[in-house]
Structures are given as structure tokens and as C-alpha cells.
CSV table of C-alpha atoms in Angstrom, one decimal:
chain,number,residue,atom,x,y,z
A,1,MET,CA,-76.1,-109.4,19.6
A,2,ARG,CA,-78.4,-106.9,21.5
A,3,LYS,CA,-81.3,-109.7,21.6
A,4,LEU,CA,-78.5,-112.1,23.1
A,5,ILE,CA,-77.6,-109.6,25.9
A,6,ASP,CA,-81.1,-108.8,26.7
A,7,ASN,CA,-81.8,-112.5,27.3
A,8,LEU,CA,-78.6,-112.9,29.3
A,9,LEU,CA,-80.0,-110.8,32.2
A,10,PHE,CA,-82.7,-113.6,32.8
A,11,ARG,CA,-80.2,-116.6,32.3
A,12,VAL,CA,-77.8,-114.9,34.8
A,13,VAL,CA,-80.3,-114.5,37.5
A,14,LEU,CA,-81.5,-118.0,36.9
A,15,ALA,CA,-77.8,-119.4,37.1
A,16,ILE,CA,-77.2,-117.6,40.5
A,17,ALA,CA,-80.3,-118.8,42.1
A,18,LEU,CA,-79.8,-122.3,40.8
A,19,GLY,CA,-76.2,-122.4,41.7
A,20,ILE,CA,-77.1,-121.2,45.6
A,21,GLY,CA,-80.4,-123.7,45.6
A,22,ILE,CA,-78.5,-126.7,44.2
A,23,GLY,CA,-75.3,-126.3,46.1
A,24,TYR,CA,-76.7,-127.3,49.5
A,25,ILE,CA,-77.9,-130.7,48.0
A,26,ILE,CA,-75.6,-131.5,45.1
A,27,PRO,CA,-73.3,-134.8,45.2
A,28,GLU,CA,-69.4,-133.9,45.3
A,29,SER,CA,-69.1,-136.2,42.2
A,30,ILE,CA,-71.5,-134.1,40.3
A,31,GLY,CA,-70.1,-130.9,41.5
A,32,ARG,CA,-66.6,-131.6,40.3
A,33,ILE,CA,-68.1,-131.9,37.1
A,34,PHE,CA,-68.9,-128.2,37.2
A,35,ALA,CA,-65.8,-127.1,38.9
A,36,THR,CA,-63.8,-129.0,36.0
A,37,PHE,CA,-65.9,-126.9,33.4
A,38,ASN,CA,-65.3,-123.8,35.4
A,39,SER,CA,-61.7,-124.3,35.7
A,40,LEU,CA,-61.4,-125.0,31.8
A,41,PHE,CA,-63.4,-121.9,30.9
A,42,ASP,CA,-61.6,-119.7,33.5
A,43,GLN,CA,-58.4,-120.6,31.5
A,44,LEU,CA,-60.1,-119.7,28.3
A,45,LEU,CA,-61.1,-116.3,29.7
A,46,LYS,CA,-57.7,-115.5,30.9
A,47,PHE,CA,-56.2,-116.5,27.4
A,48,LEU,CA,-58.8,-114.2,25.6
A,49,ILE,CA,-58.9,-111.2,27.9
A,50,PRO,CA,-55.6,-109.8,26.7
A,51,LEU,CA,-56.8,-110.4,23.0
A,52,ILE,CA,-60.2,-108.8,23.5
A,53,ILE,CA,-58.2,-105.7,25.0
A,54,VAL,CA,-55.9,-105.5,22.0
A,55,GLY,CA,-58.7,-106.4,19.6
A,56,LEU,CA,-60.9,-103.4,20.7
A,57,ILE,CA,-58.8,-100.7,21.8
A,58,ILE,CA,-56.3,-100.8,18.9
A,59,PRO,CA,-59.0,-99.7,16.2
A,60,ALA,CA,-61.0,-97.6,18.6
A,61,ILE,CA,-57.8,-95.5,19.1
A,62,SER,CA,-56.9,-95.6,15.5
A,63,LYS,CA,-60.4,-94.5,14.3
A,64,LEU,CA,-60.2,-91.6,16.8
A,65,GLY,CA,-57.1,-90.1,15.2
A,66,LYS,CA,-55.2,-87.1,16.8
A,67,THR,CA,-57.6,-87.0,19.7
A,68,ALA,CA,-56.8,-90.1,21.0
A,69,GLY,CA,-54.2,-88.9,23.1
A,70,LYS,CA,-56.1,-86.2,24.8
A,71,LEU,CA,-58.9,-88.7,25.2
A,72,LEU,CA,-56.8,-91.4,27.0
A,73,LEU,CA,-55.7,-88.7,29.5
A,74,MET,CA,-59.3,-87.5,30.2
A,75,THR,CA,-60.6,-91.0,30.6
A,76,VAL,CA,-57.8,-91.9,32.8
A,77,ALA,CA,-58.4,-88.7,34.9
A,78,ILE,CA,-62.1,-89.3,35.2
A,79,ALA,CA,-61.6,-92.8,36.1
A,80,TYR,CA,-59.0,-92.4,38.8
A,81,GLY,CA,-61.2,-89.5,40.2
A,82,SER,CA,-64.3,-91.8,40.7
A,83,THR,CA,-62.0,-94.2,42.4
A,84,LEU,CA,-60.7,-91.7,44.8
A,85,PHE,CA,-64.2,-90.4,45.4
A,86,ALA,CA,-65.3,-94.1,46.1
A,87,GLY,CA,-62.6,-94.5,48.7
A,88,PHE,CA,-62.8,-91.4,50.4
A,89,SER,CA,-66.9,-91.6,50.5
A,90,SER,CA,-66.4,-95.1,51.9
A,91,TYR,CA,-64.2,-94.0,54.6
A,92,PHE,CA,-66.3,-91.3,55.9
A,93,GLY,CA,-69.3,-93.4,55.7
A,94,SER,CA,-67.8,-96.1,57.3
A,95,MET,CA,-66.5,-94.0,60.1
A,96,ALA,CA,-70.1,-92.7,60.8
A,97,ILE,CA,-71.8,-96.1,60.7
A,98,PHE,CA,-69.6,-98.8,61.6
A,99,PRO,CA,-68.5,-97.8,65.3
A,100,SER,CA,-72.0,-98.1,66.6
A,101,LEU,CA,-72.7,-101.4,64.5
A,102,ILE,CA,-69.7,-103.3,65.3
A,103,GLN,CA,-67.2,-101.7,67.6
A,104,GLY,CA,-66.1,-104.3,70.3
A,105,GLN,CA,-67.3,-107.1,68.7
A,106,VAL,CA,-65.0,-110.0,68.1
A,107,ALA,CA,-64.1,-111.1,64.6
A,108,THR,CA,-64.3,-114.8,63.7
A,109,ASP,CA,-61.9,-116.5,61.8
A,110,ILE,CA,-63.6,-117.4,58.4
A,111,ALA,CA,-60.2,-117.8,56.5
A,112,GLU,CA,-60.5,-121.5,56.0
A,113,SER,CA,-63.6,-123.5,54.6
A,114,THR,CA,-64.5,-127.1,55.5
A,115,LYS,CA,-64.7,-128.4,51.9
A,116,ALA,CA,-64.6,-127.2,48.2
A,117,LEU,CA,-65.4,-128.6,44.7
A,118,THR,CA,-62.1,-129.6,43.0
A,119,PRO,CA,-61.9,-130.2,39.4
A,120,TYR,CA,-61.3,-133.8,37.9
A,121,PHE,CA,-58.5,-132.2,36.0
A,122,THR,CA,-57.2,-129.0,34.9
A,123,LEU,CA,-55.5,-127.8,31.7
A,124,SER,CA,-53.1,-124.7,31.6
A,125,PHE,CA,-52.8,-122.6,28.4
A,126,PRO,CA,-51.4,-119.4,29.5
A,127,PRO,CA,-52.3,-116.2,27.8
A,128,LEU,CA,-49.8,-114.8,25.0
A,129,PHE,CA,-49.2,-111.8,27.1
A,130,ASP,CA,-50.6,-110.3,30.4
A,131,VAL,CA,-53.4,-107.5,30.6
A,132,MET,CA,-50.9,-104.9,31.4
A,133,THR,CA,-48.9,-105.7,28.3
A,134,ALA,CA,-51.9,-105.8,26.2
A,135,LEU,CA,-53.0,-102.4,27.4
A,136,VAL,CA,-49.5,-100.8,26.8
A,137,PHE,CA,-49.4,-102.5,23.4
A,138,ALA,CA,-52.9,-101.5,22.5
A,139,PHE,CA,-52.0,-97.7,23.5
A,140,LEU,CA,-49.0,-97.4,21.6
A,141,VAL,CA,-50.2,-99.4,18.4
A,142,GLY,CA,-53.5,-97.4,18.5
A,143,ILE,CA,-51.8,-94.0,18.8
A,144,GLY,CA,-49.3,-94.8,16.1
A,145,LEU,CA,-52.1,-95.8,13.7
A,146,ALA,CA,-54.0,-92.8,14.5
A,147,ARG,CA,-51.1,-90.8,12.8
A,148,LEU,CA,-51.1,-92.9,9.6
A,149,GLU,CA,-53.2,-92.8,6.6
A,150,ASP,CA,-54.3,-95.8,4.8
A,151,SER,CA,-52.3,-98.2,6.9
A,152,THR,CA,-52.3,-102.0,6.1
A,153,LEU,CA,-51.9,-102.6,9.7
A,154,GLU,CA,-54.9,-100.9,10.7
A,155,LYS,CA,-57.0,-102.9,8.1
A,156,ALA,CA,-55.5,-106.1,9.9
A,157,ALA,CA,-56.4,-104.6,13.4
A,158,ILE,CA,-60.1,-104.1,12.2
A,159,ASP,CA,-60.1,-107.5,10.8
A,160,PHE,CA,-58.8,-108.7,14.3
A,161,GLU,CA,-61.5,-106.8,15.7
A,162,LYS,CA,-64.2,-108.7,13.9
A,163,ILE,CA,-62.7,-112.0,14.9
A,164,ILE,CA,-62.8,-111.1,18.6
A,165,SER,CA,-66.3,-109.8,18.0
A,166,PHE,CA,-67.4,-112.9,16.7
A,167,LEU,CA,-65.7,-114.8,19.7
A,168,ILE,CA,-67.6,-112.6,22.2
A,169,GLU,CA,-71.0,-113.2,20.5
A,170,LYS,CA,-70.9,-116.9,19.7
A,171,LEU,CA,-68.6,-118.4,22.5
A,172,ILE,CA,-68.2,-116.4,25.6
A,173,ILE,CA,-71.4,-114.7,26.1
A,174,PRO,CA,-73.6,-118.1,25.6
A,175,ILE,CA,-71.5,-120.1,28.0
A,176,LEU,CA,-71.5,-117.3,30.7
A,177,PRO,CA,-74.4,-118.2,32.6
A,178,LEU,CA,-73.0,-121.7,32.8
A,179,PHE,CA,-69.8,-120.5,34.2
A,180,ILE,CA,-71.7,-118.1,36.8
A,181,PHE,CA,-73.8,-121.3,37.8
A,182,GLY,CA,-70.6,-123.2,38.7
A,183,ILE,CA,-69.1,-120.3,40.9
A,184,PHE,CA,-72.3,-119.9,42.8
A,185,LEU,CA,-72.6,-123.9,43.1
A,186,ASP,CA,-69.0,-123.7,44.7
A,187,MET,CA,-69.3,-121.0,47.1
A,188,THR,CA,-72.8,-122.7,48.4
A,189,TYR,CA,-71.2,-126.4,48.7
A,190,SER,CA,-68.1,-125.0,50.5
A,191,GLY,CA,-70.2,-123.2,53.0
A,192,LYS,CA,-68.6,-119.8,52.3
A,193,VAL,CA,-72.0,-118.1,51.7
A,194,GLY,CA,-73.5,-119.0,55.1
A,195,MET,CA,-70.3,-118.7,57.0
A,196,ILE,CA,-69.7,-115.0,55.6
A,197,LEU,CA,-73.2,-114.0,55.8
A,198,ASP,CA,-73.4,-115.0,59.4
A,199,VAL,CA,-70.4,-113.1,60.7
A,200,PHE,CA,-70.5,-110.0,58.7
A,201,ILE,CA,-74.2,-109.5,57.6
A,202,LYS,CA,-74.1,-105.8,59.0
A,203,ILE,CA,-71.1,-105.0,57.2
A,204,ILE,CA,-72.3,-106.6,53.8
A,205,GLY,CA,-75.6,-104.7,54.0
A,206,VAL,CA,-74.0,-101.3,54.8
A,207,ILE,CA,-71.4,-102.0,51.9
A,208,PHE,CA,-74.1,-102.7,49.5
A,209,ILE,CA,-76.1,-99.6,50.3
A,210,MET,CA,-72.9,-97.8,49.6
A,211,HIS,CA,-72.3,-99.2,46.2
A,212,ILE,CA,-76.1,-98.3,45.3
A,213,LEU,CA,-75.5,-94.7,46.4
A,214,LEU,CA,-72.0,-94.7,44.7
A,215,LEU,CA,-73.7,-95.9,41.2
A,216,LEU,CA,-76.5,-93.4,41.7
A,217,THR,CA,-74.3,-90.5,42.1
A,218,GLN,CA,-72.0,-91.9,39.2
A,219,PHE,CA,-75.1,-91.8,36.8
A,220,VAL,CA,-76.8,-88.7,38.1
A,221,ILE,CA,-73.5,-86.8,36.9
A,222,ALA,CA,-73.6,-88.7,33.7
A,223,GLY,CA,-77.2,-88.0,33.3
A,224,ILE,CA,-76.5,-84.2,34.0
A,225,ILE,CA,-73.3,-84.0,31.7
A,226,GLY,CA,-75.0,-86.2,28.9
A,227,LYS,CA,-78.7,-84.6,29.2
A,228,LYS,CA,-80.1,-88.0,29.9
A,229,ASN,CA,-82.5,-89.7,32.4
A,230,PRO,CA,-80.0,-91.3,35.1
A,231,ILE,CA,-82.2,-94.0,36.0
A,232,ARG,CA,-82.8,-95.2,32.7
A,233,LEU,CA,-79.1,-95.1,31.8
A,234,LEU,CA,-78.5,-97.3,35.2
A,235,THR,CA,-81.5,-99.5,34.1
A,236,THR,CA,-79.7,-100.0,30.7
A,237,MET,CA,-76.5,-101.2,32.5
A,238,LEU,CA,-78.2,-103.6,34.7
A,239,PRO,CA,-77.1,-107.0,32.6
A,240,ALA,CA,-73.5,-105.8,33.0
A,241,TYR,CA,-74.0,-105.7,36.6
A,242,PHE,CA,-75.6,-108.9,37.3
A,243,THR,CA,-73.2,-110.7,34.7
A,244,ALA,CA,-70.4,-109.5,36.9
A,245,LEU,CA,-72.1,-110.9,40.1
A,246,GLY,CA,-71.2,-114.2,38.5
A,247,THR,CA,-67.9,-113.6,36.7
A,248,GLN,CA,-66.5,-111.6,39.6
A,249,SER,CA,-64.0,-110.1,36.9
A,250,SER,CA,-64.5,-106.5,35.3
A,251,ALA,CA,-62.4,-108.0,32.3
A,252,ALA,CA,-64.5,-111.1,31.9
A,253,THR,CA,-67.5,-108.9,31.7
A,254,ILE,CA,-66.3,-106.5,29.1
A,255,PRO,CA,-68.2,-108.2,26.4
A,256,VAL,CA,-71.6,-107.3,28.2
A,257,THR,CA,-70.4,-103.8,29.5
A,258,LEU,CA,-69.6,-103.0,26.1
A,259,ALA,CA,-72.9,-103.9,24.4
A,260,GLN,CA,-75.0,-102.1,27.3
A,261,ALA,CA,-72.9,-98.9,27.0
A,262,LYS,CA,-73.6,-98.9,23.2
A,263,LYS,CA,-77.2,-99.5,24.2
A,264,ALA,CA,-77.3,-96.4,26.6
A,265,GLY,CA,-76.1,-94.2,23.7
A,266,VAL,CA,-72.4,-94.2,23.9
A,267,SER,CA,-70.8,-94.2,20.2
A,268,GLU,CA,-69.2,-97.3,19.2
A,269,ASP,CA,-65.8,-96.0,18.8
A,270,ILE,CA,-65.9,-94.3,22.3
A,271,ALA,CA,-67.3,-97.4,23.9
A,272,ASN,CA,-64.6,-99.7,22.4
A,273,PHE,CA,-62.0,-97.4,23.7
A,274,THR,CA,-63.3,-96.4,27.3
A,275,VAL,CA,-64.8,-99.8,28.4
A,276,PRO,CA,-61.8,-102.1,28.0
A,277,LEU,CA,-59.8,-99.6,29.4
A,278,CYS,CA,-62.1,-98.7,32.6
A,279,ALA,CA,-62.2,-102.5,33.2
A,280,THR,CA,-58.6,-102.0,34.2
A,281,ILE,CA,-58.4,-98.6,35.6
A,282,HIS,CA,-61.7,-97.9,37.0
A,283,LEU,CA,-62.1,-99.9,40.3
A,284,ALA,CA,-64.4,-97.8,42.2
A,285,GLY,CA,-66.5,-100.5,43.7
A,286,SER,CA,-63.4,-102.4,44.6
A,287,MET,CA,-62.1,-99.3,46.4
A,288,LEU,CA,-65.3,-98.9,48.3
A,289,LYS,CA,-65.3,-102.1,49.5
A,290,ILE,CA,-61.9,-102.6,50.6
A,291,VAL,CA,-61.8,-99.4,52.4
A,292,ALA,CA,-65.0,-100.3,54.2
A,293,CYS,CA,-63.5,-103.7,55.3
A,294,VAL,CA,-60.4,-102.1,56.4
A,295,VAL,CA,-62.3,-99.8,58.6
A,296,ALA,CA,-64.6,-102.3,59.9
A,297,LEU,CA,-61.7,-104.8,60.8
A,298,MET,CA,-59.7,-102.3,62.4
A,299,LEU,CA,-62.7,-101.1,64.6
A,300,MET,CA,-63.4,-104.8,65.5
A,301,GLN,CA,-59.7,-105.2,66.4
A,302,GLY,CA,-59.6,-101.8,68.5
A,303,MET,CA,-56.8,-100.6,66.2
A,304,PRO,CA,-56.3,-96.8,66.1
A,305,ILE,CA,-57.4,-95.2,62.9
A,306,ASP,CA,-55.5,-91.9,61.8
A,307,PRO,CA,-57.5,-89.7,59.2
A,308,ILE,CA,-54.1,-88.6,57.6
A,309,GLN,CA,-52.9,-92.2,57.2
A,310,MET,CA,-56.2,-93.3,55.5
A,311,ALA,CA,-56.2,-90.5,53.2
A,312,GLY,CA,-52.6,-91.6,52.1
A,313,PHE,CA,-53.7,-95.3,52.0
A,314,VAL,CA,-56.9,-94.3,49.8
A,315,CYS,CA,-54.4,-92.6,47.1
A,316,MET,CA,-52.0,-95.3,47.0
A,317,LEU,CA,-54.6,-98.0,46.9
A,318,GLY,CA,-56.2,-96.3,43.8
A,319,VAL,CA,-52.9,-96.7,41.9
A,320,THR,CA,-52.1,-100.0,43.3
A,321,MET,CA,-55.4,-102.0,42.2
A,322,ILE,CA,-54.5,-101.2,38.6
A,323,ALA,CA,-52.0,-103.8,38.6
A,324,ALA,CA,-54.7,-106.4,39.2
A,325,PRO,CA,-57.3,-106.3,36.5
A,326,GLY,CA,-59.5,-109.1,35.0
A,327,VAL,CA,-58.7,-111.5,38.0
A,328,PRO,CA,-61.4,-112.5,40.3
A,329,GLY,CA,-60.4,-111.2,43.8
A,330,GLY,CA,-57.3,-109.8,42.3
A,331,ALA,CA,-57.8,-106.3,43.6
A,332,ILE,CA,-57.5,-107.6,47.0
A,333,MET,CA,-54.5,-109.5,46.3
A,334,ALA,CA,-52.6,-106.4,44.8
A,335,ALA,CA,-53.7,-104.4,47.8
A,336,ILE,CA,-52.8,-106.5,50.5
A,337,GLY,CA,-49.1,-105.6,50.6
A,338,VAL,CA,-50.3,-101.9,50.7
A,339,ILE,CA,-52.7,-103.0,53.7
A,340,ALA,CA,-50.0,-104.7,55.6
A,341,SER,CA,-47.2,-101.9,55.1
A,342,MET,CA,-49.3,-99.1,55.5
A,343,LEU,CA,-51.9,-100.0,58.2
A,344,GLY,CA,-50.0,-102.9,60.1
A,345,PHE,CA,-52.3,-105.7,59.5
A,346,ASP,CA,-50.7,-108.9,60.8
A,347,ALA,CA,-51.2,-112.3,59.0
A,348,GLN,CA,-54.5,-113.0,60.8
A,349,ASN,CA,-56.0,-109.6,59.8
A,350,GLN,CA,-54.8,-110.2,56.3
A,351,ALA,CA,-56.6,-113.8,56.1
A,352,LEU,CA,-59.8,-112.1,57.4
A,353,MET,CA,-59.4,-109.3,55.1
A,354,ILE,CA,-59.0,-111.6,52.2
A,355,SER,CA,-61.9,-113.8,53.0
A,356,LEU,CA,-64.3,-111.2,53.5
A,357,TYR,CA,-63.5,-109.3,50.5
A,358,ILE,CA,-63.4,-112.5,48.3
A,359,ALA,CA,-66.9,-113.4,49.8
A,360,MET,CA,-68.3,-110.3,48.5
A,361,ASP,CA,-66.1,-109.8,45.4
A,362,SER,CA,-69.1,-110.2,42.9
A,363,PHE,CA,-70.6,-107.0,44.5
A,364,GLY,CA,-67.7,-104.9,44.3
A,365,THR,CA,-66.8,-106.1,40.7
A,366,ALA,CA,-70.5,-105.6,39.4
A,367,CYS,CA,-70.5,-101.8,40.8
A,368,ASN,CA,-66.9,-101.3,39.0
A,369,VAL,CA,-68.3,-102.6,35.8
A,370,THR,CA,-71.7,-100.8,35.8
A,371,GLY,CA,-69.8,-97.5,36.9
A,372,ASP,CA,-67.6,-98.1,33.6
A,373,GLY,CA,-70.7,-97.3,31.9
A,374,ALA,CA,-71.2,-94.1,33.6
A,375,ILE,CA,-67.6,-93.4,32.7
A,376,ALA,CA,-68.1,-93.9,29.2
A,377,LEU,CA,-71.1,-91.8,28.9
A,378,ILE,CA,-69.4,-89.0,30.5
A,379,VAL,CA,-66.4,-89.2,28.1
A,380,ASP,CA,-68.6,-89.5,25.2
A,381,SER,CA,-70.5,-86.5,26.1
A,382,ILE,CA,-67.6,-84.5,26.6
A,383,TYR,CA,-66.0,-85.6,23.3
A,384,LYS,CA,-69.1,-84.8,21.4
A,385,LYS,CA,-69.3,-81.4,22.8
A,386,ARG,CA,-65.6,-80.6,21.8
A,387,ASN,CA,-66.2,-81.7,18.5
A,388,ALA,CA,-69.5,-80.4,17.7
């Protein structure tokens, strides 16, 4: 599987480049074939993601034994702390940079696209349960199994883990590059890429630099705690970063993130526990991007920015986004209610916010999943020290 992941980095980058290049010239009739494939594969991912979470987390928790409860609390605390740090650093960075760049400019309405590739047909096969149900179920069953000895259910969970691993290795990972190609093909064909970059190029550039600085900070901390080279750790996680650029989903990138975290030195049980969990609760990149976009739009519209109000918004946003894991653009859809109620965004500004966020969704998601590797490294280092 490691060789497969290593080759995936090249194939994902190639898929992104081809999607953007071909998107400008492809006939609609052919483009709709890829749109149809993406629609079907997207349904498959949504069906499998809860099963992946259950299949990986239950055995991982049960193998960790009586430490599972403490490990869960520690992971959640570290992940939420990282998300809050990203939100507040984004706010202060945006307030320092954006006023001189964009204040007084008029935002252009990019909410609507002129065309899009639609699938020839769609099939809907809903998941057996949603992601949050899968997480709660996995936690409860895993913690229960951790208290039992020689359990038949634990053996069944381990067998199910093997099935999930097989599906990841033989089905999901090989098809991901084609899925990513289709996503970038549609974005280019519909004109979203050029439209967004033309209007928000300055914002995108600043947010991208913020993402890089956030990742460097996360991995420097992980490197210090784990006594490892942070640059080497970050480089090891790059396949997950580039995969997430295409999938735009932390949960859909779990297989790659999991493999790279193990390659970076995270023990298998800790990786199987922390990576699926952090795909849901660790949204530092999305937090950074939402806060930066909010500040940018408020400055462009001349809306007053109250630091106390923004502090409450960041804290609430960190909790709200947990409700939307695994869905491309899901974070902004969960957050839009908080943005409207706490910051007073009207319908037009909400549309601008959603459009801008989704246009850069892949970068925020890539930051999320890469940071998941740093969280896994930190948790693994602390766990090893406590049990040395």
C-alpha cells in the first residue's frame, strides 16, 4: 500500500493539471461523462465514509484498552485548540494585512456560474448512517470493547477492519485521481477558476500564505514534542495535502492521510484512532479560511468589526463546523448560520461568502488533513511518553 500511496502524489498532481488544461477545450458531451462518473463515485464515497470510520476507530479504541477514554479527551482538546489557534491567528493576520489591500474595493457578485457539467444520470445510495452517528457508535462500542477480554465482537471488528482496508487499497485509492480530474475539469469548464481568481486573487494569496505558516507552526510543535525533523514530517504528509486538493473532503482523504501518518512514524493504533477522528473535529484550515474571508468581505462592504464579537464568533465556529465533516464545502454550509446570526451577513454577502469559500475549499481541506498528521504525531508522542 505504501508504494501505491507514493505513486498517488504524481497521479494527483497530473490529474489537477490535466483537469485545468482540458477544462477549457473539452466538449460538453464528453465532459458530462466525467461528471456522471464523479456523481457516482461521490455517492460511493459518502456511503463508505461512515463505514471507514467505524471500521478503523472501533478496533483502534479496543486495542488501546483502558487508556482510550483519556486518549479521546486528549485528542479532542489538542484538535480544538489547534482550530481555535488557526481562527484567532487568521483574524489578527487578516486585520493587519487586508485593510491596505482591499478596503474600499467593491465586491463582485460571483455567486452564479454561467455553465456547468451535469451528469447524464445519477444514482443515490444513501449511507447506512451519517458521519456523526458513525463516530458516536464507534466511540461507544470501542470503549466498551476496551473493557472486555477475548471478545467475539472485537474479533468481528478486526475482520471488518481488514475488509475496509481492502476496499481502501483496491478501490478508493486507485480511482481517486480520476475523481480529482473530474472535479477540476468541471471547475475550469464552468469558469469558476478564472472568475474567482480575477476578483479575489489578493485574498487567495494571503490565505494561502497563512495556510503554509499554520502548517509550519503545527509541524514545528509536533517536531519539538516528538523530537523529529519538522520539515521531513511535513514533506511526508504532502501526498495527503495534494489528494485533499482534489477531493475537497477531509473524510474522503482519510486513506491517504492514514498511510502517510504511519509513514511519518505514528504507531498504527494511534494513527487508526486519531486520523479518522481528526478528519471530523480538526478543521484548522477551514477555520482559518472562513475567518479570513469574513474579515475580507466585512472590510470590502464597510461593515464594523468588533474584536469581542469576533472572539465569540471564532469560538462558536470551532464547535459548529464539527457538524459538517466529510462533505466538500460542508464547513461553510454549517457555518453560514453562525455568520448570518452573529455577524449580520445578508443574503448577498452570504452568497459571496459561499462562492469564495467553495472556490478555495480544496486549500482549506488540504491544510486540515495535513494538520491531522501533526495532531497524530503529537498524540502519539505524548502517549508513548506516558506509557514508557
